[in-house]
Amino acid sequence: MVKLRLKRCGRKQRAVYRIVAIDVRSRREGKDLRRVGFYDPMKNQTYLNVPVILYFLERGAQPTGTVQNLLKKAEVFSV
């Protein structure tokens, strides 16, 4: 099963996150299938590759709670 979830990057006390499509059995920093976005909580910036995200959602990928909130805020994911 594939999930859309956050992968932590950046330095200590200054985290930025990549939004990735990853196998559910992989660890947080494990090998991802595809990078689909970027989220910086300090600057409140979000970049989403919408066609790729929709591709994975159509094929059954499940977003985590935080990624789902980011997609709702960007009006990509509806309830």
PDB file of C-alpha atoms in Angstrom:
ATOM      1  CA  MET A   1       0.000   0.000   0.000  1.00  0.00           C
ATOM      2  CA  VAL A   2       1.236   3.483  -0.860  1.00  0.00           C
ATOM      3  CA  LYS A   3       0.888   6.522   1.397  1.00  0.00           C
ATOM      4  CA  LEU A   4       1.474  10.207   0.852  1.00  0.00           C
ATOM      5  CA  ARG A   5       3.418  11.383   3.881  1.00  0.00           C
ATOM      6  CA  LEU A   6       6.015  13.853   5.120  1.00  0.00           C
ATOM      7  CA  LYS A   7       9.739  13.133   5.012  1.00  0.00           C
ATOM      8  CA  ARG A   8      11.849  15.306   7.316  1.00  0.00           C
ATOM      9  CA  CYS A   9      14.781  17.246   5.842  1.00  0.00           C
ATOM     10  CA  GLY A  10      16.715  20.320   6.870  1.00  0.00           C
ATOM     11  CA  ARG A  11      18.897  20.901   9.883  1.00  0.00           C
ATOM     12  CA  LYS A  12      18.425  20.696  13.628  1.00  0.00           C
ATOM     13  CA  GLN A  13      15.638  22.962  14.939  1.00  0.00           C
ATOM     14  CA  ARG A  14      14.895  24.050  11.338  1.00  0.00           C
ATOM     15  CA  ALA A  15      12.910  21.239   9.791  1.00  0.00           C
ATOM     16  CA  VAL A  16      11.487  21.300   6.293  1.00  0.00           C
ATOM     17  CA  TYR A  17       9.496  18.428   4.855  1.00  0.00           C
ATOM     18  CA  ARG A  18       9.172  16.748   1.497  1.00  0.00           C
ATOM     19  CA  ILE A  19       5.792  15.310   0.641  1.00  0.00           C
ATOM     20  CA  VAL A  20       6.495  11.876  -0.815  1.00  0.00           C
ATOM     21  CA  ALA A  21       4.693   8.829  -2.094  1.00  0.00           C
ATOM     22  CA  ILE A  22       6.180   5.942  -0.117  1.00  0.00           C
ATOM     23  CA  ASP A  23       5.418   2.325   0.686  1.00  0.00           C
ATOM     24  CA  VAL A  24       3.634   2.014   4.031  1.00  0.00           C
ATOM     25  CA  ARG A  25       6.249  -0.444   5.354  1.00  0.00           C
ATOM     26  CA  SER A  26       9.144   1.992   4.833  1.00  0.00           C
ATOM     27  CA  ARG A  27      10.523   4.137   7.633  1.00  0.00           C
ATOM     28  CA  ARG A  28      10.186   7.930   7.589  1.00  0.00           C
ATOM     29  CA  GLU A  29      13.562   8.569   5.943  1.00  0.00           C
ATOM     30  CA  GLY A  30      13.330   5.465   3.766  1.00  0.00           C
ATOM     31  CA  LYS A  31      13.414   5.211  -0.024  1.00  0.00           C
ATOM     32  CA  ASP A  32      10.463   7.046  -1.543  1.00  0.00           C
ATOM     33  CA  LEU A  33       8.679   6.173  -4.774  1.00  0.00           C
ATOM     34  CA  ARG A  34       8.283   9.794  -5.880  1.00  0.00           C
ATOM     35  CA  ARG A  35       8.615  13.285  -4.441  1.00  0.00           C
ATOM     36  CA  VAL A  36       5.315  15.074  -4.913  1.00  0.00           C
ATOM     37  CA  GLY A  37       5.715  18.276  -2.919  1.00  0.00           C
ATOM     38  CA  PHE A  38       7.471  20.380  -0.328  1.00  0.00           C
ATOM     39  CA  TYR A  39       6.355  21.974   2.951  1.00  0.00           C
ATOM     40  CA  ASP A  40       8.213  24.553   5.057  1.00  0.00           C
ATOM     41  CA  PRO A  41       6.336  25.148   8.339  1.00  0.00           C
ATOM     42  CA  MET A  42       8.618  28.036   9.383  1.00  0.00           C
ATOM     43  CA  LYS A  43       7.855  30.121   6.287  1.00  0.00           C
ATOM     44  CA  ASN A  44       4.446  28.490   5.822  1.00  0.00           C
ATOM     45  CA  GLN A  45       5.285  27.674   2.197  1.00  0.00           C
ATOM     46  CA  THR A  46       3.851  24.736   0.328  1.00  0.00           C
ATOM     47  CA  TYR A  47       4.651  23.457  -3.149  1.00  0.00           C
ATOM     48  CA  LEU A  48       2.495  20.648  -4.535  1.00  0.00           C
ATOM     49  CA  ASN A  49       2.877  18.791  -7.826  1.00  0.00           C
ATOM     50  CA  VAL A  50      -0.888  18.439  -8.266  1.00  0.00           C
ATOM     51  CA  PRO A  51      -1.017  16.127 -11.340  1.00  0.00           C
ATOM     52  CA  VAL A  52       1.283  13.599  -9.655  1.00  0.00           C
ATOM     53  CA  ILE A  53      -0.644  13.800  -6.371  1.00  0.00           C
ATOM     54  CA  LEU A  54      -3.935  13.179  -8.196  1.00  0.00           C
ATOM     55  CA  TYR A  55      -2.298  10.264 -10.057  1.00  0.00           C
ATOM     56  CA  PHE A  56      -1.388   8.566  -6.769  1.00  0.00           C
ATOM     57  CA  LEU A  57      -4.754   9.348  -5.135  1.00  0.00           C
ATOM     58  CA  GLU A  58      -6.634   7.829  -8.099  1.00  0.00           C
ATOM     59  CA  ARG A  59      -4.616   4.656  -7.696  1.00  0.00           C
ATOM     60  CA  GLY A  60      -5.472   4.255  -4.020  1.00  0.00           C
ATOM     61  CA  ALA A  61      -2.723   6.088  -2.153  1.00  0.00           C
ATOM     62  CA  GLN A  62      -3.791   7.201   1.321  1.00  0.00           C
ATOM     63  CA  PRO A  63      -2.571  10.584   2.610  1.00  0.00           C
ATOM     64  CA  THR A  64      -1.613  10.889   6.271  1.00  0.00           C
ATOM     65  CA  GLY A  65      -3.543  13.335   8.433  1.00  0.00           C
ATOM     66  CA  THR A  66      -1.056  16.184   8.066  1.00  0.00           C
ATOM     67  CA  VAL A  67      -0.717  15.725   4.309  1.00  0.00           C
ATOM     68  CA  GLN A  68      -4.495  15.558   4.007  1.00  0.00           C
ATOM     69  CA  ASN A  69      -4.776  18.903   5.839  1.00  0.00           C
ATOM     70  CA  LEU A  70      -2.192  20.450   3.494  1.00  0.00           C
ATOM     71  CA  LEU A  71      -4.077  19.152   0.459  1.00  0.00           C
ATOM     72  CA  LYS A  72      -7.366  20.511   1.805  1.00  0.00           C
ATOM     73  CA  LYS A  73      -5.780  23.907   2.429  1.00  0.00           C
ATOM     74  CA  ALA A  74      -4.545  23.946  -1.188  1.00  0.00           C
ATOM     75  CA  GLU A  75      -8.016  22.762  -2.341  1.00  0.00           C
ATOM     76  CA  VAL A  76      -6.605  19.629  -3.989  1.00  0.00           C
ATOM     77  CA  PHE A  77      -8.276  17.083  -1.715  1.00  0.00           C
ATOM     78  CA  SER A  78     -11.947  17.261  -0.818  1.00  0.00           C
ATOM     79  CA  VAL A  79     -13.778  15.293   1.851  1.00  0.00           C
TER      80      VAL A  79
END
